[in-house]
Coordinates of C-alpha atoms and ligand atoms in Angstrom, one line a residue:
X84 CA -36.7 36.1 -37.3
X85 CA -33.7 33.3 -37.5
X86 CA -32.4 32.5 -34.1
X87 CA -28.8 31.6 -33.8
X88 CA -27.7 27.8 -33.4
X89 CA -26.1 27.4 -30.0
X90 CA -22.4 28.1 -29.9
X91 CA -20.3 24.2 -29.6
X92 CA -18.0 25.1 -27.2
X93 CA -17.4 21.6 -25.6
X94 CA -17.6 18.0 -27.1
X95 CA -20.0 17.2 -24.9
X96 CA -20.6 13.0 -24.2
X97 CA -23.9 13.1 -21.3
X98 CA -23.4 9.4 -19.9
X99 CA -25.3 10.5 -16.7
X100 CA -28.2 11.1 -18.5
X101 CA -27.7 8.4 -20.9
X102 CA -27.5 5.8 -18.4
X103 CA -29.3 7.3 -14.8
X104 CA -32.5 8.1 -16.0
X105 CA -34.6 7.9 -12.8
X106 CA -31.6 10.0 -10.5
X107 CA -32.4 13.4 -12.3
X108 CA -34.9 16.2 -13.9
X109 CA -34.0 17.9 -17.0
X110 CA -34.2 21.2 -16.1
X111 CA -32.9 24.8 -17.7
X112 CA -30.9 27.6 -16.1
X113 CA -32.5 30.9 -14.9
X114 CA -31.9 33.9 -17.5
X115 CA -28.9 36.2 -15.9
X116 CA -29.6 40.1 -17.1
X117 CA -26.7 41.0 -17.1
X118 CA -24.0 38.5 -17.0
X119 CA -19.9 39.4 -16.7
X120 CA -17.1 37.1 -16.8
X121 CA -15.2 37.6 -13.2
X122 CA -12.6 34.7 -13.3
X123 CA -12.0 32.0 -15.7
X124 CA -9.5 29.0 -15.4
X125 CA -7.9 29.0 -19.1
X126 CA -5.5 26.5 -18.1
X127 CA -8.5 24.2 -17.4
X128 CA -10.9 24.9 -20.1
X129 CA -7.9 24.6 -22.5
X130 CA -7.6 20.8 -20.7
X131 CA -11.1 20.7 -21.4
X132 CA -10.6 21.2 -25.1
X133 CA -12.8 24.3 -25.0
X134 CA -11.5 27.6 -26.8
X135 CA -10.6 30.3 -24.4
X136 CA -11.8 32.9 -27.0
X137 CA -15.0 31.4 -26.8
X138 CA -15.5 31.2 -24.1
X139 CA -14.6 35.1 -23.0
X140 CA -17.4 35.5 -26.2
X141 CA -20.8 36.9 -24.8
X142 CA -22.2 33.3 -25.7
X143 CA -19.7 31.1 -23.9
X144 CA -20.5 33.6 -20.7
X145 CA -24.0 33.2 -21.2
X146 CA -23.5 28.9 -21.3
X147 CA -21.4 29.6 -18.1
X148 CA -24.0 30.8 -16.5
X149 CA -26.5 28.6 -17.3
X150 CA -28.6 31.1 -19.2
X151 CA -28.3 29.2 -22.7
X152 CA -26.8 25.7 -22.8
X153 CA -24.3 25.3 -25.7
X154 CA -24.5 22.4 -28.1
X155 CA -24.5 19.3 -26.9
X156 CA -25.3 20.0 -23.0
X157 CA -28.5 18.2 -21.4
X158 CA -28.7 19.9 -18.5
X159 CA -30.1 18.1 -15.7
X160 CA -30.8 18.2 -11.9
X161 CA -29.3 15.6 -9.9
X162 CA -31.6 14.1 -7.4
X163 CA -29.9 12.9 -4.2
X164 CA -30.5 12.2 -0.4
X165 CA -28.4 13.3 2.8
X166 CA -27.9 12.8 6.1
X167 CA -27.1 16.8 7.0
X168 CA -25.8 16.6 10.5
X169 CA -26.8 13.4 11.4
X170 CA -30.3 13.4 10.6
X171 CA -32.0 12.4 7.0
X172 CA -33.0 14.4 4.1
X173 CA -34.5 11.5 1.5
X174 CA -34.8 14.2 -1.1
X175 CA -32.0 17.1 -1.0
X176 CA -30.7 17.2 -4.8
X177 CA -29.8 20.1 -6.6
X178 CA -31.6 22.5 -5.6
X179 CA -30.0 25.5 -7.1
X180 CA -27.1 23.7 -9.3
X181 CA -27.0 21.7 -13.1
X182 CA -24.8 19.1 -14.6
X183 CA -24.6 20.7 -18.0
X184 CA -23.2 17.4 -19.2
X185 CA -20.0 15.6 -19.4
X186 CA -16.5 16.2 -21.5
X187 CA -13.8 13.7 -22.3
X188 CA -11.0 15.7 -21.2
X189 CA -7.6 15.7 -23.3
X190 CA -6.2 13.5 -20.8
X191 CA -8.9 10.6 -21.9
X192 CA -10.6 11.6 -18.3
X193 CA -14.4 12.2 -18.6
X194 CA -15.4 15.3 -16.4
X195 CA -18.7 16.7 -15.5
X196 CA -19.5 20.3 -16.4
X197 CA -21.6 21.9 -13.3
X198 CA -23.2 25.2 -12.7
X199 CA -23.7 26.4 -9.0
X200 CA -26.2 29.0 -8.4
X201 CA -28.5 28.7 -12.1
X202 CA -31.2 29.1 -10.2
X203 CA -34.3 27.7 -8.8
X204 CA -35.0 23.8 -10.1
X205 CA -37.8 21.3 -8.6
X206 CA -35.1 20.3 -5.7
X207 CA -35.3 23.8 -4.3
X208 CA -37.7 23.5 -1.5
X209 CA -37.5 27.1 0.0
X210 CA -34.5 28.4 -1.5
X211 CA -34.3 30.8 -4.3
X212 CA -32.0 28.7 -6.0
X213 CA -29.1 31.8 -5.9
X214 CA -25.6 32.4 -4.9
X215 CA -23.5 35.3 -4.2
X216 CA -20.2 36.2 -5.6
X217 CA -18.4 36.2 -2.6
X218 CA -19.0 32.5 -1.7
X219 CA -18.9 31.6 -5.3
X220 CA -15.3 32.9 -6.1
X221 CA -14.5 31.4 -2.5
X222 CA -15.3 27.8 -3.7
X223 CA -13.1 28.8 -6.9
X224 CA -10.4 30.0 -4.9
X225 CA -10.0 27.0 -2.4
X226 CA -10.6 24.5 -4.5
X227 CA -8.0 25.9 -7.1
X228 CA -5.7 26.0 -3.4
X229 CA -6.8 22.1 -3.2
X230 CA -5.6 21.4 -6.5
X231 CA -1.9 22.7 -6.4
X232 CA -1.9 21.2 -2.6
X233 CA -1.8 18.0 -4.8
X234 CA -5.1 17.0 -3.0
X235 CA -8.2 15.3 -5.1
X236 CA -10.7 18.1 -5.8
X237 CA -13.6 19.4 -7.7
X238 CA -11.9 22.3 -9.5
X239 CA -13.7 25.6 -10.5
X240 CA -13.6 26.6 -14.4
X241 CA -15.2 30.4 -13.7
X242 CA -17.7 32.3 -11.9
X243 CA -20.1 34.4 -13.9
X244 CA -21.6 37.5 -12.1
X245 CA -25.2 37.5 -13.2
X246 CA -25.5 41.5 -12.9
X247 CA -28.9 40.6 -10.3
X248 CA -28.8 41.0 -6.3
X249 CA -29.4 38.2 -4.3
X250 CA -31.2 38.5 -1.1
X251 CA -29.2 37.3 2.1
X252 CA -29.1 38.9 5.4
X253 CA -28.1 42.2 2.9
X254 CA -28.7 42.2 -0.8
X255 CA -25.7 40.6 -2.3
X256 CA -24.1 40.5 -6.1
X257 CA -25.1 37.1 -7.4
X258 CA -23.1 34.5 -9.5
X259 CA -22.7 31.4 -10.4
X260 CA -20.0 28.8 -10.6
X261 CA -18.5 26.9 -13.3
X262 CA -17.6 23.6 -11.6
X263 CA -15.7 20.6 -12.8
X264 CA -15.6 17.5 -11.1
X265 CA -14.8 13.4 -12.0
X266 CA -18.3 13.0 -11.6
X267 CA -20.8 14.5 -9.4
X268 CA -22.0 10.9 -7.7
X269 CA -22.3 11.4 -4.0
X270 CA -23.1 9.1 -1.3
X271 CA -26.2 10.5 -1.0
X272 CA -26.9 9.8 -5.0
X273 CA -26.5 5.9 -3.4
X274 CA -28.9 6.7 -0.2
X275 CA -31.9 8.0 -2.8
X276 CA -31.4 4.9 -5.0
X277 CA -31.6 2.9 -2.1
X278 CA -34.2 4.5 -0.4
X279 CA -36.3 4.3 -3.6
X280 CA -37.0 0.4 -3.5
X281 CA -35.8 0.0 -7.0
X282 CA -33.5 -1.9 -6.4
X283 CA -32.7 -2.6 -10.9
X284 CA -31.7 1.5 -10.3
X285 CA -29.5 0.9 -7.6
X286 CA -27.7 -1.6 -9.6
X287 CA -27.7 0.3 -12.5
X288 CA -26.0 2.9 -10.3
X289 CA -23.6 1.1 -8.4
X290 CA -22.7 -0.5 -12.2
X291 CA -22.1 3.0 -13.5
X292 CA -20.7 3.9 -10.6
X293 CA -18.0 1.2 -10.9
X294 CA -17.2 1.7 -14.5
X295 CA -16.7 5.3 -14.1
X296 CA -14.9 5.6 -11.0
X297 CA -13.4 1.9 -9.9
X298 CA -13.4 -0.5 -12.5
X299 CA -11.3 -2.7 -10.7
X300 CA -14.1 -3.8 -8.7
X301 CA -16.2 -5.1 -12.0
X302 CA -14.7 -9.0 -11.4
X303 CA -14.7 -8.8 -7.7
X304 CA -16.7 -11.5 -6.9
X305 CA -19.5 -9.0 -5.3
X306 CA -18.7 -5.9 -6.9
X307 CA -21.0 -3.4 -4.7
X308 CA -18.6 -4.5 -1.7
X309 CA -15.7 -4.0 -4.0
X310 CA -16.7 -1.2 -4.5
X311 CA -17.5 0.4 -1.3
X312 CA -14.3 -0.8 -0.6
X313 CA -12.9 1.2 -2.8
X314 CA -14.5 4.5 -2.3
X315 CA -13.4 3.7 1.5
X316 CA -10.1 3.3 0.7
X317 CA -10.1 6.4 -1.8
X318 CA -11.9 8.6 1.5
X319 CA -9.2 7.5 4.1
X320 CA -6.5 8.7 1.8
X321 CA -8.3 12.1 0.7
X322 CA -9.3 12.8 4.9
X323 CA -5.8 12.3 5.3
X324 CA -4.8 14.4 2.7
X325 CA -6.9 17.0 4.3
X326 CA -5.8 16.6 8.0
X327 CA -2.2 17.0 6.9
X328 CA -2.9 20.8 5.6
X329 CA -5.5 22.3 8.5
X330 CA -8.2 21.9 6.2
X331 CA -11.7 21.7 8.1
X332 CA -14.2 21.2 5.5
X333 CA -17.0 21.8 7.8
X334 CA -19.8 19.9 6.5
X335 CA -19.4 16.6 5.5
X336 CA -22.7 15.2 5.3
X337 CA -23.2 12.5 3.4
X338 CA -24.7 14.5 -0.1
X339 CA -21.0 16.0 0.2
X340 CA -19.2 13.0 0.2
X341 CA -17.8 11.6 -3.3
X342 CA -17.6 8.5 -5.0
X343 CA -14.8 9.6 -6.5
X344 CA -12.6 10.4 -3.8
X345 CA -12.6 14.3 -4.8
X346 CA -13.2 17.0 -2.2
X347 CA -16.4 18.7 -3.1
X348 CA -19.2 21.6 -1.5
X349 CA -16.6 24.5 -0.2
X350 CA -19.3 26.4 1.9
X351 CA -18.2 26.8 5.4
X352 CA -14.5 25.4 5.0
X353 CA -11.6 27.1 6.3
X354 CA -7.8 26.0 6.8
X355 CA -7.0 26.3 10.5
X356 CA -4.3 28.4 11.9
X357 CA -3.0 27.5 15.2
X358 CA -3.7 23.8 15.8
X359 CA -6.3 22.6 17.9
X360 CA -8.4 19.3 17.0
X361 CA -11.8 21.2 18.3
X362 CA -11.3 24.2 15.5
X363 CA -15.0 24.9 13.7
X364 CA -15.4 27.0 11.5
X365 CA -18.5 27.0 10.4
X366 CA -21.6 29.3 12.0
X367 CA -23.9 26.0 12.1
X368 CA -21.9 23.8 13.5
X369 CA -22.8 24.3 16.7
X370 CA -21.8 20.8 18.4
X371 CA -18.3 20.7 16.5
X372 CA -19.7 17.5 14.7
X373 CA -16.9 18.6 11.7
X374 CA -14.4 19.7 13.9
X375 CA -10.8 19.7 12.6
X376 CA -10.0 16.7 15.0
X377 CA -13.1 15.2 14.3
X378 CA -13.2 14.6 10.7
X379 CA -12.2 11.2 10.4
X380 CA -14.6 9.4 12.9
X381 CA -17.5 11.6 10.8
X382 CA -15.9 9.7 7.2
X383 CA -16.2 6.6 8.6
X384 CA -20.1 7.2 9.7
X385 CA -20.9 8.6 6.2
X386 CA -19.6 5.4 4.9
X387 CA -21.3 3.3 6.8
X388 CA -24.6 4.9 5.3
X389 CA -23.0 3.9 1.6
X390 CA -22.6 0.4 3.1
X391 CA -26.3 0.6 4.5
X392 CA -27.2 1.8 1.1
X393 CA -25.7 -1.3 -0.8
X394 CA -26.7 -4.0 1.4
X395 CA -29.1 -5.3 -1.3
X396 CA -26.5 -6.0 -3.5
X397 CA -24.6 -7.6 -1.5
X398 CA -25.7 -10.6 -0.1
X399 CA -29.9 -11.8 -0.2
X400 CA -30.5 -11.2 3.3
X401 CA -29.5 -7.9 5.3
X402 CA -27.6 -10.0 7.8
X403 CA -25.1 -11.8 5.5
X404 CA -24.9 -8.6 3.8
X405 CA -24.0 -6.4 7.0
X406 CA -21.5 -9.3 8.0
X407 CA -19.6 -8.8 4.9
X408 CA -19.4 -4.9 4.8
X409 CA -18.7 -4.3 9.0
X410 CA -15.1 -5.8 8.2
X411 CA -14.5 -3.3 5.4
X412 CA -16.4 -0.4 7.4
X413 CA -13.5 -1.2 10.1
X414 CA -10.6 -1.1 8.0
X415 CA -11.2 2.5 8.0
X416 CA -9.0 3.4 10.9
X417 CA -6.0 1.2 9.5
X418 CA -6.4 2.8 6.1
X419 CA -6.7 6.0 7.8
X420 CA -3.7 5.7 10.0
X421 CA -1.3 4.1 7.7
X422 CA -2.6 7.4 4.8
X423 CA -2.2 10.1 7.9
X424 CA 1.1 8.5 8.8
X425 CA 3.0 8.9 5.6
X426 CA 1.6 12.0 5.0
X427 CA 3.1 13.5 7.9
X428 CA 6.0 11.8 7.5
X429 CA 6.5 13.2 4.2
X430 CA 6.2 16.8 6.1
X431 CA 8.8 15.6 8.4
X432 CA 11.0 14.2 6.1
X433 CA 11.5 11.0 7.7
X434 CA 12.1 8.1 5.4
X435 CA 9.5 4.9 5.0
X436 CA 11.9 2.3 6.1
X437 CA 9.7 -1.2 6.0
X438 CA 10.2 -1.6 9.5
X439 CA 7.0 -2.2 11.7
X440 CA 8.5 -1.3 14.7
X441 CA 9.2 2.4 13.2
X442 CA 5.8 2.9 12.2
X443 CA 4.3 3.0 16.2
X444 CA 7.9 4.7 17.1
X445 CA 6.7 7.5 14.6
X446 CA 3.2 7.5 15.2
X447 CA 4.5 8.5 18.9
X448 CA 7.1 11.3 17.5
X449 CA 4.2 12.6 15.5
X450 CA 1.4 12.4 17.9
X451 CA 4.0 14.5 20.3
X452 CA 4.3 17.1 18.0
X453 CA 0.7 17.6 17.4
X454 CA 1.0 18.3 21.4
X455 CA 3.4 20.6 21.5
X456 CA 1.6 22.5 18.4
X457 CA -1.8 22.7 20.4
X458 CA -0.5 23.5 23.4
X459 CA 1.9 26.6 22.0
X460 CA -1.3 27.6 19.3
X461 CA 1.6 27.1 17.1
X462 CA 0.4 27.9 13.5
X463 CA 0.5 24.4 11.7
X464 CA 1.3 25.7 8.5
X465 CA 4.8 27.7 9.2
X466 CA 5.4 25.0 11.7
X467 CA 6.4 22.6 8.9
X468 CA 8.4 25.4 6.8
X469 CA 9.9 26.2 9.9
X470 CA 11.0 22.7 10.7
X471 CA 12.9 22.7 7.3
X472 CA 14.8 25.9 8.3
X473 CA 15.8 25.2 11.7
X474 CA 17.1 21.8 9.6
X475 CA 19.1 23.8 7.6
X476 CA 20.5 25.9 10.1
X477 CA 19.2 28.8 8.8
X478 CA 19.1 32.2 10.7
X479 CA 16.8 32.6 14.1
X480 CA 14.1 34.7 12.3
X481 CA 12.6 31.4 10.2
X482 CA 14.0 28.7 13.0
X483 CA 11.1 26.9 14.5
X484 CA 12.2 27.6 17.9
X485 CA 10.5 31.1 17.9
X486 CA 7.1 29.3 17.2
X487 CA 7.0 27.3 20.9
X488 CA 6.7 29.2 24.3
X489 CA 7.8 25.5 26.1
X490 CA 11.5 25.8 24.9
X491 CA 12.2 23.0 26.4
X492 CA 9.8 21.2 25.2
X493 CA 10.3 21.7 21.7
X494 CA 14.1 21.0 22.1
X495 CA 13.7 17.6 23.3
X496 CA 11.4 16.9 20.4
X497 CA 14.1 18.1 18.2
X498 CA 16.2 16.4 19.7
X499 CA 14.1 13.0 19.1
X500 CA 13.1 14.3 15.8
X501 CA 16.7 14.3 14.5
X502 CA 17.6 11.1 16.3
X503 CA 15.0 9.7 14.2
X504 CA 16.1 11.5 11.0
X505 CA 19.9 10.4 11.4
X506 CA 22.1 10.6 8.3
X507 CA 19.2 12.5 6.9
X508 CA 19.0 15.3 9.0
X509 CA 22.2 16.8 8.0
X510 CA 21.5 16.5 4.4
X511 CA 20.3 19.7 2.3
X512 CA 18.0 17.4 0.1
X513 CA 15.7 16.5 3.6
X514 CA 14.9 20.2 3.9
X515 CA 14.4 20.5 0.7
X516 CA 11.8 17.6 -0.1
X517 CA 9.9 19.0 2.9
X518 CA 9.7 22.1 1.2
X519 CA 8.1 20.7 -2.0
X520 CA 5.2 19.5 0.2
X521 CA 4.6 21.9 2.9
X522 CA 2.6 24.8 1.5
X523 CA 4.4 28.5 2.5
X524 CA 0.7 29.7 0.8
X525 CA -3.1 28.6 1.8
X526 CA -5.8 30.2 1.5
X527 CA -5.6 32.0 4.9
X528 CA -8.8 33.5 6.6
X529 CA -8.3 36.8 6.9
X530 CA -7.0 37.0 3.5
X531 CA -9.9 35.2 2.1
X532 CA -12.3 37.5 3.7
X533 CA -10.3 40.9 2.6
X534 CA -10.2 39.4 -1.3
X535 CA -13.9 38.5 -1.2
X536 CA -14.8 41.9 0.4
X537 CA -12.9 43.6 -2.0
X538 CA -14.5 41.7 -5.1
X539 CA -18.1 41.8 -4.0
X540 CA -17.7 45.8 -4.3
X541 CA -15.7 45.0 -7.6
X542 CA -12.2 44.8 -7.0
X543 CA -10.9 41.5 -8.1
X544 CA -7.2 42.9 -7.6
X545 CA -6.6 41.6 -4.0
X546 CA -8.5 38.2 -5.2
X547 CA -6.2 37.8 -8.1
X548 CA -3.3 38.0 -5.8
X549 CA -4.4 35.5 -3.7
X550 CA -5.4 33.4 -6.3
X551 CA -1.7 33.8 -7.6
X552 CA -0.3 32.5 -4.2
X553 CA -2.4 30.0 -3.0
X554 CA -2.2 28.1 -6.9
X555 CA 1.8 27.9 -6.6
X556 CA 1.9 27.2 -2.5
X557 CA 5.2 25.5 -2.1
X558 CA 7.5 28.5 -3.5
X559 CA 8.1 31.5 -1.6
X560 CA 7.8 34.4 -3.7
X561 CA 8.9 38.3 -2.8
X562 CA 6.2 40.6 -2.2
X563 CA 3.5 37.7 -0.7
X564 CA 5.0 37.8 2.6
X565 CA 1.9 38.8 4.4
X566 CA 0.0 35.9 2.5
X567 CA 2.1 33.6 4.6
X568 CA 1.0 34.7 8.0
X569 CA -1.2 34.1 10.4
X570 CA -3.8 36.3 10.5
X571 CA -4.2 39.0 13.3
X572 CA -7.6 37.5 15.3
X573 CA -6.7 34.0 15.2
X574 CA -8.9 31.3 14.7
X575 CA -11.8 33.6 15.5
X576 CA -13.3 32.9 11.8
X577 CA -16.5 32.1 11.0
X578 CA -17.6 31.0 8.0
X579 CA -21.5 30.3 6.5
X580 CA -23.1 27.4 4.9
X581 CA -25.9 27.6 1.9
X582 CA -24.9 31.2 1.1
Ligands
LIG892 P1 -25.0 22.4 0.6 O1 -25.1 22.7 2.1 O2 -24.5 23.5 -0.2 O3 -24.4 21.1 0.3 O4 -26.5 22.3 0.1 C1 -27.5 21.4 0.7 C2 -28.7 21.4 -0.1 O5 -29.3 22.7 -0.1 C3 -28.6 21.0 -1.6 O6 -29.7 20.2 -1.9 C4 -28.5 22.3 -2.3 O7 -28.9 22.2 -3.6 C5 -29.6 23.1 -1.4 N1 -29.4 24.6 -1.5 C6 -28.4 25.3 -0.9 N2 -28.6 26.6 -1.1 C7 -29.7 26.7 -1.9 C8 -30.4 27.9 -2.5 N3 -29.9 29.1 -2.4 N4 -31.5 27.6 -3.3 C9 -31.9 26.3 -3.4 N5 -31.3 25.2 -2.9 C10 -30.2 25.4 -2.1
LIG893 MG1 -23.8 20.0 -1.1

């Protein structure tokens, strides 16, 4: 009997494994029975240098979903800690994910190849080391969203039904995900070097670390700060990025927080309709600890348990050390600040203009608004499509007016809001730059739910038309109109973790 070579469907290159010995277990992907392509991202397997064609064959579906690795992947589980709401897990890891191995992308950019629900590996504790299709093409869908919001993501190459039922609180369709992601090194990757002792693998870490993600911060003079600098900085911006589209992610403990800068884990995340800084989402977040409104302050306390992590590289003692890092640890709310202002004044249109003075004038104007929108439940995302029309003068139907219930209210902050704007809010190209950054499509709740219901009994129609608007989000197309609105219950959305 001859057994076929594995198919070479990727130019793999497996740094992790090369380098990180000690931070994973080689491991091997469960067999799916019967395994069926449901979605795959040609556009990024194409970037990928992978054949399309090939991939659609029965042995590129059975390499994405884990059940033979193709040549050249080591497939390993990543070991990692966590601090999952607050309290610590020293040994999380993958417990039902691989990193297949790397690829040097055709922009020069090395990316990890990942599989989410392969089954059962030595990190699983009690799970079973499954996922379902519904959460699985709902991590592809909003992180595809993420990525044409412009916004640093993990992105989702397919999801492989594995033709087996998975048992949650019914029996469910399982799959698994195709992930891509700069790298898969977490804060919590840093917390189990750390808390190993070994302190030559925490350097090798942090060295890899810097070389693959901030290589700027190899001739700092103490390149572990430099480098938690840097992941800081890259965090503040990416949070900022997030609270300037509704996005809740819903659990950011530290094993979901990225070197990288990339949003990564969509479990319980959801996009917020009306705003209100206390929206949760997710069914075990029972204290709002990721709240909307509360996602910034819970950053800046993952990062300080980076900065824990690297104290022994940065200075002999732990005091020196923690003297140097609490500086950098505070910068967080400056970085944050200055990343959430332009971003909103991007949505507003209102010009950077160097002048200090403007930036607590806008801070006020914008801090106003957020008001106003909580205390109307005004849907943040029309709000800012809205705001473009009403600059236009367009008709009353899309004029922002007919979001507010305070009339008055909302006319003095117009009133301010152009006062602010001056030349600039009679000119078309205002408008019109707001418009190429304030989505008309995310991916909304309700319709999330109704594409996932709909595919997990096998009709990937309404997913696919989802997946169309939410990938081009700043045009407004005929025939997605409902796509655009609020859905009917609200923010009455829940949304579960692990699943
Ligand atoms: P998450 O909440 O998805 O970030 O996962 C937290 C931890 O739980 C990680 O170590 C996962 O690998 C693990 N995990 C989640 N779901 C499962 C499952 N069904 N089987 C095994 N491990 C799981
Ligand atoms: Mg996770």
């Amino acid at each position: 009997m001859s057994v076929a070579a594995p198919p070479q469907l990727f130019a793999f290159d497996n740094s992790f494994v090369r380098e990180m010995e000690g931070l994973y277990v080689p491991w091997q992907g469960a067999v799916a029975p019967a395994p069926e392509l449901l979605v795959l991202n040609e556009a990024l397997a194409v970037e990928l240098g992978a054949e399309v064609a090939a991939l659609r064959a029965p042995e590129g579906v059975a390499a994405l979903v884990g059940s033979a690795p193709p040549a050249g992947a080591e497939p390993v589980a990543m070991a990692y800690s966590g601090h999952q709401f607050g309290s610590l897990s020293p040994r999380l890891g993958d417990g039902r994910a691989l990193l297949l191995g790397e690829v040097v992308d055709a922009g020069g950019r090395r990316r990890d190849l990942h599989l989410k629900g392969s089954g059962r590996t030595p990190f699983a504790r009690g799970g079973d080391g499954k996922a379902a299709v519904g959460p699985m093409l709902r991590e592809h869908l909003v992180s595809e969203a993420m990525h044409a919001l412009v916004i640093p993501t993990t992105r989702a190459l397919a999801v492989v039904a594995t033709g087996e039922r998975v048992m949650r609180e019914t029996a469910l369709p399982g799959a698994v995900l195709a992930r891509v992601a700069s790298s898969h090194l977490r804060v919590g990757t840093f917390q189990y070097a750390s808390l190993s002792g070994d302190i030559a693998l925490l350097q090798r870490l942090t060295d890899y670390a810097i070389a693959r993600h901030h290589p700027a911060a190899t001739d700092a003079d103490v390149p572990a700060l430099a480098l938690f600098e840097a992941v800081l900085d890259a965090q503040a911006k990416l949070v900022a990025q997030w609270m300037s589209v509704a996005f809740v992610h819903g659990v950011m403990n530290t094993d979901n927080m990225t070197i990288s800068g990339e949003t990564i884990d969509y479990g319980p995340c959801a996009f917020m309709e009306a705003f209100d800084p206390a929206a949760t989402f997710s069914s075990i977040d029972h204290g709002g600890r990721y709240a909307y409104g509360m996602q910034p302050a819970l950053a800046q306390w993952d990062l300080a348990r980076l900065a824990e992590s690297l104290l022994p590289l940065i200075a002999d003692d732990t005091e020196s050390a923690a003297a140097l890092a609490t500086p950098i640890l505070e910068s967080w709310w400056p970085r944050y600040d200055a990343a959430f202002l332009a971003r909103m004044r991007a949505k507003l249109g209102i010009p950077v203009s160097g002048d200090p003075g403007d930036d607590e004038l806008d801070t006020t104007l914008i801090a106003d608004l957020l008001g106003l929108l909580r205390a109307d439940h005004v849907d943040f995302t029309s709000f800012f499509r809205a705001a473009a029309s009403t600059l236009r003068g367009d008709d009353r139907t899309t004029d922002a007016r007919g979001l507010f219930l305070n009339l008055a209210a909302w006319d003095a902050w117009l009133a301010r809001w152009r006062e602010r704007l001056g030349d600039a809010a009679d000119d078309p190209a205002t408008p019109s730059t707001m418009d190429t950054i304030n989505p008309v499509y995310i991916p909304r709740n309700h319709a999330v739910e109704d594409a996932l219901t709909a595919a997990t009994v096998g009709d990937l129609a309404p997913y696919h038309r989802l997946l169309s608007a939410v990938t081009r989000p700043f045009e407004a197309r005929a025939g997605f109109e409902d796509l655009a609105a609020p859905g009917p219950d609200g923010d009455v959305y829940v949304t579960y973790c692990g699943t």
